mmCIF file of C-alpha atoms in Angstrom:
data_model
loop_
_atom_site.group_PDB
_atom_site.id
_atom_site.type_symbol
_atom_site.label_atom_id
_atom_site.label_comp_id
_atom_site.label_asym_id
_atom_site.label_seq_id
_atom_site.Cartn_x
_atom_site.Cartn_y
_atom_site.Cartn_z
ATOM 1 C CA ASP L 1 -38.351 -30.925 169.675
ATOM 2 C CA SER L 2 -35.981 -28.709 167.688
ATOM 3 C CA GLY L 3 -32.848 -30.457 168.924
ATOM 4 C CA VAL L 4 -31.495 -27.252 170.457
ATOM 5 C CA THR L 5 -31.184 -27.392 174.232
ATOM 6 C CA GLN L 6 -31.029 -24.355 176.462
ATOM 7 C CA THR L 7 -30.397 -24.402 180.194
ATOM 8 C CA PRO L 8 -31.689 -23.284 182.548
ATOM 9 C CA LYS L 9 -35.299 -22.704 181.463
ATOM 10 C CA HIS L 10 -35.874 -20.119 184.149
ATOM 11 C CA LEU L 11 -33.482 -17.967 186.120
ATOM 12 C CA ILE L 12 -34.196 -15.421 188.815
ATOM 13 C CA THR L 13 -31.357 -13.309 190.092
ATOM 14 C CA ALA L 14 -30.657 -9.983 191.739
ATOM 15 C CA THR L 15 -29.362 -6.802 190.195
ATOM 16 C CA GLY L 16 -25.606 -6.625 189.973
ATOM 17 C CA GLN L 17 -25.199 -10.385 189.693
ATOM 18 C CA ARG L 18 -23.696 -12.452 186.887
ATOM 19 C CA VAL L 19 -25.324 -15.407 185.140
ATOM 20 C CA THR L 20 -24.377 -17.873 182.423
ATOM 21 C CA LEU L 21 -26.838 -19.232 179.902
ATOM 22 C CA ARG L 22 -25.979 -22.412 178.091
ATOM 23 C CA CYS L 23 -26.912 -23.649 174.642
ATOM 24 C CA SER L 24 -26.306 -27.009 173.001
ATOM 25 C CA PRO L 25 -26.936 -26.797 169.247
ATOM 26 C CA ARG L 26 -28.396 -29.498 167.050
ATOM 27 C CA SER L 27 -25.968 -32.231 166.208
ATOM 28 C CA GLY L 28 -23.872 -31.097 163.244
ATOM 29 C CA ASP L 29 -24.873 -27.425 163.386
ATOM 30 C CA LEU L 30 -21.883 -25.109 163.335
ATOM 31 C CA SER L 31 -23.622 -21.758 163.739
ATOM 32 C CA VAL L 32 -25.063 -20.571 167.026
ATOM 33 C CA TYR L 33 -27.075 -17.383 167.372
ATOM 34 C CA TRP L 34 -28.162 -15.586 170.527
ATOM 35 C CA TYR L 35 -31.243 -13.379 170.621
ATOM 36 C CA GLN L 36 -32.876 -11.317 173.339
ATOM 37 C CA GLN L 37 -36.646 -10.891 173.442
ATOM 38 C CA SER L 38 -38.070 -8.466 175.965
ATOM 39 C CA LEU L 39 -41.767 -8.683 176.864
ATOM 40 C CA ASP L 40 -43.937 -8.420 173.744
ATOM 41 C CA GLN L 41 -40.979 -7.245 171.721
ATOM 42 C CA GLY L 42 -39.187 -8.573 168.688
ATOM 43 C CA LEU L 43 -36.012 -10.601 168.584
ATOM 44 C CA GLN L 44 -32.902 -8.539 169.112
ATOM 45 C CA PHE L 45 -29.851 -10.155 167.606
ATOM 46 C CA LEU L 46 -26.986 -10.288 170.065
ATOM 47 C CA ILE L 47 -24.189 -12.346 168.580
ATOM 48 C CA GLN L 48 -23.386 -15.256 166.289
ATOM 49 C CA TYR L 49 -20.660 -17.863 166.402
ATOM 50 C CA TYR L 50 -19.599 -20.203 163.656
ATOM 51 C CA ASN L 51 -17.421 -23.188 164.475
ATOM 52 C CA GLY L 52 -15.933 -21.485 167.491
ATOM 53 C CA GLU L 53 -15.356 -18.068 165.964
ATOM 54 C CA GLU L 54 -17.387 -14.919 166.378
ATOM 55 C CA ARG L 55 -19.033 -14.140 163.035
ATOM 56 C CA ALA L 56 -21.498 -11.332 163.626
ATOM 57 C CA LYS L 57 -22.305 -8.961 166.416
ATOM 58 C CA GLY L 58 -25.559 -7.141 167.002
ATOM 59 C CA ASN L 59 -26.688 -4.844 169.782
ATOM 60 C CA ILE L 60 -24.866 -6.719 172.486
ATOM 61 C CA LEU L 61 -23.985 -4.743 175.590
ATOM 62 C CA GLU L 62 -20.418 -4.642 176.854
ATOM 63 C CA ARG L 63 -21.659 -6.315 180.036
ATOM 64 C CA PHE L 64 -22.595 -9.333 177.919
ATOM 65 C CA SER L 65 -20.187 -11.799 176.369
ATOM 66 C CA ALA L 66 -20.401 -15.148 174.686
ATOM 67 C CA GLN L 67 -18.254 -17.945 173.422
ATOM 68 C CA GLN L 68 -18.551 -21.180 171.531
ATOM 69 C CA PHE L 69 -16.526 -24.132 172.715
ATOM 70 C CA PRO L 70 -14.767 -26.855 170.681
ATOM 71 C CA ASP L 71 -17.737 -29.191 171.221
ATOM 72 C CA LEU L 72 -19.864 -26.400 169.655
ATOM 73 C CA HIS L 73 -21.958 -25.638 172.711
ATOM 74 C CA SER L 74 -22.192 -21.955 173.514
ATOM 75 C CA GLU L 75 -22.510 -19.844 176.625
ATOM 76 C CA LEU L 76 -23.858 -16.347 177.029
ATOM 77 C CA ASN L 77 -22.521 -14.507 180.054
ATOM 78 C CA LEU L 78 -24.473 -11.588 181.467
ATOM 79 C CA SER L 79 -22.857 -9.506 184.181
ATOM 80 C CA SER L 80 -23.722 -6.506 186.353
ATOM 81 C CA LEU L 81 -27.331 -7.343 185.696
ATOM 82 C CA GLU L 82 -29.956 -4.609 185.601
ATOM 83 C CA LEU L 83 -33.734 -4.799 185.816
ATOM 84 C CA GLY L 84 -33.932 -4.054 182.103
ATOM 85 C CA ASP L 85 -32.025 -7.225 181.287
ATOM 86 C CA SER L 86 -35.070 -9.263 182.233
ATOM 87 C CA ALA L 87 -36.061 -11.017 179.022
ATOM 88 C CA LEU L 88 -36.335 -14.285 177.175
ATOM 89 C CA TYR L 89 -32.979 -15.277 175.725
ATOM 90 C CA PHE L 90 -33.070 -17.562 172.730
ATOM 91 C CA CYS L 91 -30.343 -19.643 171.253
ATOM 92 C CA ALA L 92 -30.687 -20.905 167.697
ATOM 93 C CA SER L 93 -28.456 -23.076 165.559
ATOM 94 C CA SER L 94 -28.080 -23.733 161.889
ATOM 95 C CA VAL L 95 -25.820 -25.578 159.521
ATOM 96 C CA SER L 96 -24.030 -24.011 156.609
ATOM 97 C CA GLY L 97 -25.266 -25.596 153.419
ATOM 98 C CA GLY L 98 -27.164 -28.861 153.236
ATOM 99 C CA THR L 99 -30.893 -29.408 153.209
ATOM 100 C CA TYR L 100 -31.848 -27.195 156.094
ATOM 101 C CA THR L 101 -31.371 -23.483 155.697
ATOM 102 C CA GLU L 102 -33.386 -22.275 158.638
ATOM 103 C CA ALA L 103 -32.322 -21.728 162.206
ATOM 104 C CA PHE L 104 -33.693 -24.062 164.835
ATOM 105 C CA PHE L 105 -34.572 -22.480 168.140
ATOM 106 C CA GLY L 106 -34.272 -23.668 171.686
ATOM 107 C CA GLN L 107 -37.074 -23.156 174.189
ATOM 108 C CA GLY L 108 -35.372 -20.082 175.583
ATOM 109 C CA THR L 109 -34.144 -19.076 179.015
ATOM 110 C CA ARG L 110 -36.423 -16.711 180.862
ATOM 111 C CA LEU L 111 -34.264 -14.372 182.940
ATOM 112 C CA THR L 112 -35.859 -12.308 185.664
ATOM 113 C CA VAL L 113 -33.725 -9.710 187.415
ATOM 114 C CA VAL L 114 -35.164 -8.501 190.724
ATOM 115 C CA ALA X 1 -26.062 -5.177 158.072
ATOM 116 C CA GLN X 2 -29.238 -6.383 156.485
ATOM 117 C CA THR X 3 -32.501 -5.022 157.855
ATOM 118 C CA VAL X 4 -35.936 -6.605 157.937
ATOM 119 C CA THR X 5 -39.046 -4.462 158.265
ATOM 120 C CA GLN X 6 -42.517 -5.564 159.253
ATOM 121 C CA SER X 7 -44.748 -2.523 158.988
ATOM 122 C CA GLN X 8 -47.834 -4.061 160.600
ATOM 123 C CA PRO X 9 -47.466 -4.351 164.395
ATOM 124 C CA GLU X 10 -50.915 -5.954 164.628
ATOM 125 C CA MET X 11 -53.330 -7.637 162.260
ATOM 126 C CA SER X 12 -56.723 -9.179 162.730
ATOM 127 C CA VAL X 13 -58.611 -11.747 160.644
ATOM 128 C CA GLN X 14 -61.928 -13.500 160.876
ATOM 129 C CA GLU X 15 -61.799 -17.259 161.240
ATOM 130 C CA ALA X 16 -61.832 -18.992 157.805
ATOM 131 C CA GLU X 17 -60.800 -15.777 156.050
ATOM 132 C CA THR X 18 -57.472 -14.907 154.418
ATOM 133 C CA VAL X 19 -54.878 -12.521 155.759
ATOM 134 C CA THR X 20 -51.579 -11.241 154.372
ATOM 135 C CA LEU X 21 -48.641 -10.164 156.529
ATOM 136 C CA SER X 22 -46.068 -7.841 154.982
ATOM 137 C CA CYS X 23 -42.296 -7.941 155.135
ATOM 138 C CA THR X 24 -39.615 -6.004 153.313
ATOM 139 C CA TYR X 25 -35.877 -6.359 153.595
ATOM 140 C CA ASP X 26 -32.791 -4.518 152.566
ATOM 141 C CA THR X 27 -29.734 -6.295 151.228
ATOM 142 C CA SER X 28 -27.023 -6.018 148.617
ATOM 143 C CA GLU X 29 -26.525 -9.765 148.510
ATOM 144 C CA SER X 30 -27.855 -12.039 145.784
ATOM 145 C CA ASP X 31 -27.696 -15.280 147.755
ATOM 146 C CA TYR X 32 -29.967 -15.394 150.781
ATOM 147 C CA TYR X 33 -32.907 -17.136 152.400
ATOM 148 C CA LEU X 34 -36.138 -15.793 153.801
ATOM 149 C CA PHE X 35 -38.337 -17.286 156.492
ATOM 150 C CA TRP X 36 -41.519 -16.769 158.405
ATOM 151 C CA TYR X 37 -41.548 -17.929 161.998
ATOM 152 C CA LYS X 38 -44.561 -18.223 164.249
ATOM 153 C CA GLN X 39 -44.385 -17.577 167.989
ATOM 154 C CA PRO X 40 -47.516 -18.717 169.838
ATOM 155 C CA PRO X 41 -48.160 -17.812 173.491
ATOM 156 C CA SER X 42 -45.838 -20.644 174.517
ATOM 157 C CA ARG X 43 -43.035 -18.418 173.106
ATOM 158 C CA GLN X 44 -41.561 -21.324 171.125
ATOM 159 C CA MET X 45 -40.249 -20.225 167.717
ATOM 160 C CA ILE X 46 -41.758 -22.384 164.979
ATOM 161 C CA LEU X 47 -40.743 -22.271 161.333
ATOM 162 C CA VAL X 48 -43.753 -21.685 159.077
ATOM 163 C CA ILE X 49 -42.215 -21.427 155.634
ATOM 164 C CA ARG X 50 -38.904 -20.816 153.887
ATOM 165 C CA GLN X 51 -37.927 -19.315 150.533
ATOM 166 C CA GLU X 52 -34.593 -19.487 148.750
ATOM 167 C CA ALA X 53 -33.792 -16.275 146.894
ATOM 168 C CA TYR X 54 -32.616 -18.139 143.797
ATOM 169 C CA LYS X 55 -36.010 -19.819 143.396
ATOM 170 C CA GLN X 56 -38.571 -17.866 141.433
ATOM 171 C CA GLN X 57 -41.465 -20.044 142.484
ATOM 172 C CA ASN X 58 -43.254 -18.907 145.609
ATOM 173 C CA ALA X 59 -43.094 -21.357 148.517
ATOM 174 C CA THR X 60 -46.277 -22.988 149.778
ATOM 175 C CA GLU X 61 -46.946 -25.045 152.889
ATOM 176 C CA ASN X 62 -50.568 -26.127 153.162
ATOM 177 C CA ARG X 63 -52.577 -22.994 154.089
ATOM 178 C CA PHE X 64 -49.452 -20.813 154.147
ATOM 179 C CA SER X 65 -47.943 -19.275 151.043
ATOM 180 C CA VAL X 66 -45.598 -16.420 150.272
ATOM 181 C CA ASN X 67 -45.436 -13.721 147.650
ATOM 182 C CA PHE X 68 -41.725 -13.253 147.004
ATOM 183 C CA GLN X 69 -40.876 -10.190 144.943
ATOM 184 C CA LYS X 70 -37.096 -10.187 144.694
ATOM 185 C CA ALA X 71 -36.706 -6.925 142.808
ATOM 186 C CA ALA X 72 -38.948 -5.133 145.277
ATOM 187 C CA LYS X 73 -37.320 -6.951 148.223
ATOM 188 C CA SER X 74 -40.715 -7.945 149.496
ATOM 189 C CA PHE X 75 -41.721 -11.211 151.163
ATOM 190 C CA SER X 76 -45.323 -11.367 152.323
ATOM 191 C CA LEU X 77 -47.052 -14.278 154.036
ATOM 192 C CA LYS X 78 -50.592 -15.277 153.113
ATOM 193 C CA ILE X 79 -52.604 -17.394 155.515
ATOM 194 C CA SER X 80 -55.703 -18.923 153.963
ATOM 195 C CA ASP X 81 -58.689 -20.368 155.820
ATOM 196 C CA SER X 82 -57.421 -18.838 159.069
ATOM 197 C CA GLN X 83 -57.836 -20.938 162.185
ATOM 198 C CA LEU X 84 -57.917 -19.969 165.850
ATOM 199 C CA GLY X 85 -54.594 -21.739 166.298
ATOM 200 C CA ASP X 86 -52.965 -19.340 163.852
ATOM 201 C CA ALA X 87 -53.148 -16.576 166.446
ATOM 202 C CA ALA X 88 -49.538 -15.728 167.294
ATOM 203 C CA MET X 89 -46.668 -13.352 166.674
ATOM 204 C CA TYR X 90 -45.217 -13.792 163.209
ATOM 205 C CA PHE X 91 -41.631 -12.886 162.475
ATOM 206 C CA CYS X 92 -40.062 -12.440 159.090
ATOM 207 C CA ALA X 93 -36.376 -13.389 158.954
ATOM 208 C CA TYR X 94 -33.488 -12.979 156.550
ATOM 209 C CA ARG X 95 -30.467 -15.220 156.454
ATOM 210 C CA SER X 96 -27.377 -14.430 154.447
ATOM 211 C CA GLY X 97 -26.169 -17.089 152.064
ATOM 212 C CA LEU X 98 -22.600 -15.993 152.584
ATOM 213 C CA ASN X 99 -20.253 -17.770 154.922
ATOM 214 C CA ASN X 100 -21.256 -15.738 157.919
ATOM 215 C CA ASN X 101 -24.859 -16.984 157.738
ATOM 216 C CA ASP X 102 -25.951 -13.784 159.436
ATOM 217 C CA MET X 103 -29.641 -14.043 160.421
ATOM 218 C CA ARG X 104 -31.862 -11.087 161.281
ATOM 219 C CA PHE X 105 -35.515 -10.762 162.255
ATOM 220 C CA GLY X 106 -38.225 -8.173 161.782
ATOM 221 C CA ALA X 107 -40.066 -6.645 164.726
ATOM 222 C CA GLY X 108 -43.002 -9.015 164.354
ATOM 223 C CA THR X 109 -46.723 -8.828 163.586
ATOM 224 C CA ARG X 110 -49.242 -9.919 166.185
ATOM 225 C CA LEU X 111 -52.078 -11.791 164.473
ATOM 226 C CA THR X 112 -55.450 -12.100 166.161
ATOM 227 C CA VAL X 113 -58.027 -14.538 164.810
ATOM 228 C CA LYS X 114 -61.639 -13.733 165.597
ATOM 229 C CA PRO X 115 -64.150 -16.589 165.889
#
């Protein structure tokens, strides 16, 4: 168990709908990263938050948005969903400094758009 | 932004043999960290090994070791005595040591282990 919790594990929704993916980072981790992984593809970096502030942005579509709340959990909002948005969405967290330098990953949310 | 390149989409190794997965990265930073993650069919991302850029000594974790060439910006993963359970996607990752802690991944290498 990595300590990073993502909900829901699976989500099936129709095109045009909006969904929210939730991530609870490891206790004490200030950074949260969101990645998208389409079938048999690599990890596409979407966005990163650090202690509530946006720190880095990748290839995130305008239909997608995210935020990190004061309790450090994060949400990724996907709207006007298209078939091509079907993917595994990972959240990862890390702490700045300290013993651990790597990012710890959640189990992912598998989104299916029908 | 930093880029990570894995030039081998697929690799194959015979059980008990050794295989090396390649990774190169591009950065202007001097403080950073490098990682190899393993993604088995369960899709869980599992850390295999980490390397701090300021350390000259190559990291080793049991059968896994890296060849870190800082000047060449190369970070390869060597798997010795390959086992069937090593079959997975392997991702190379770069994390900035600056405050933004930006973290990027390569496209991945799919490793097949033949019995």
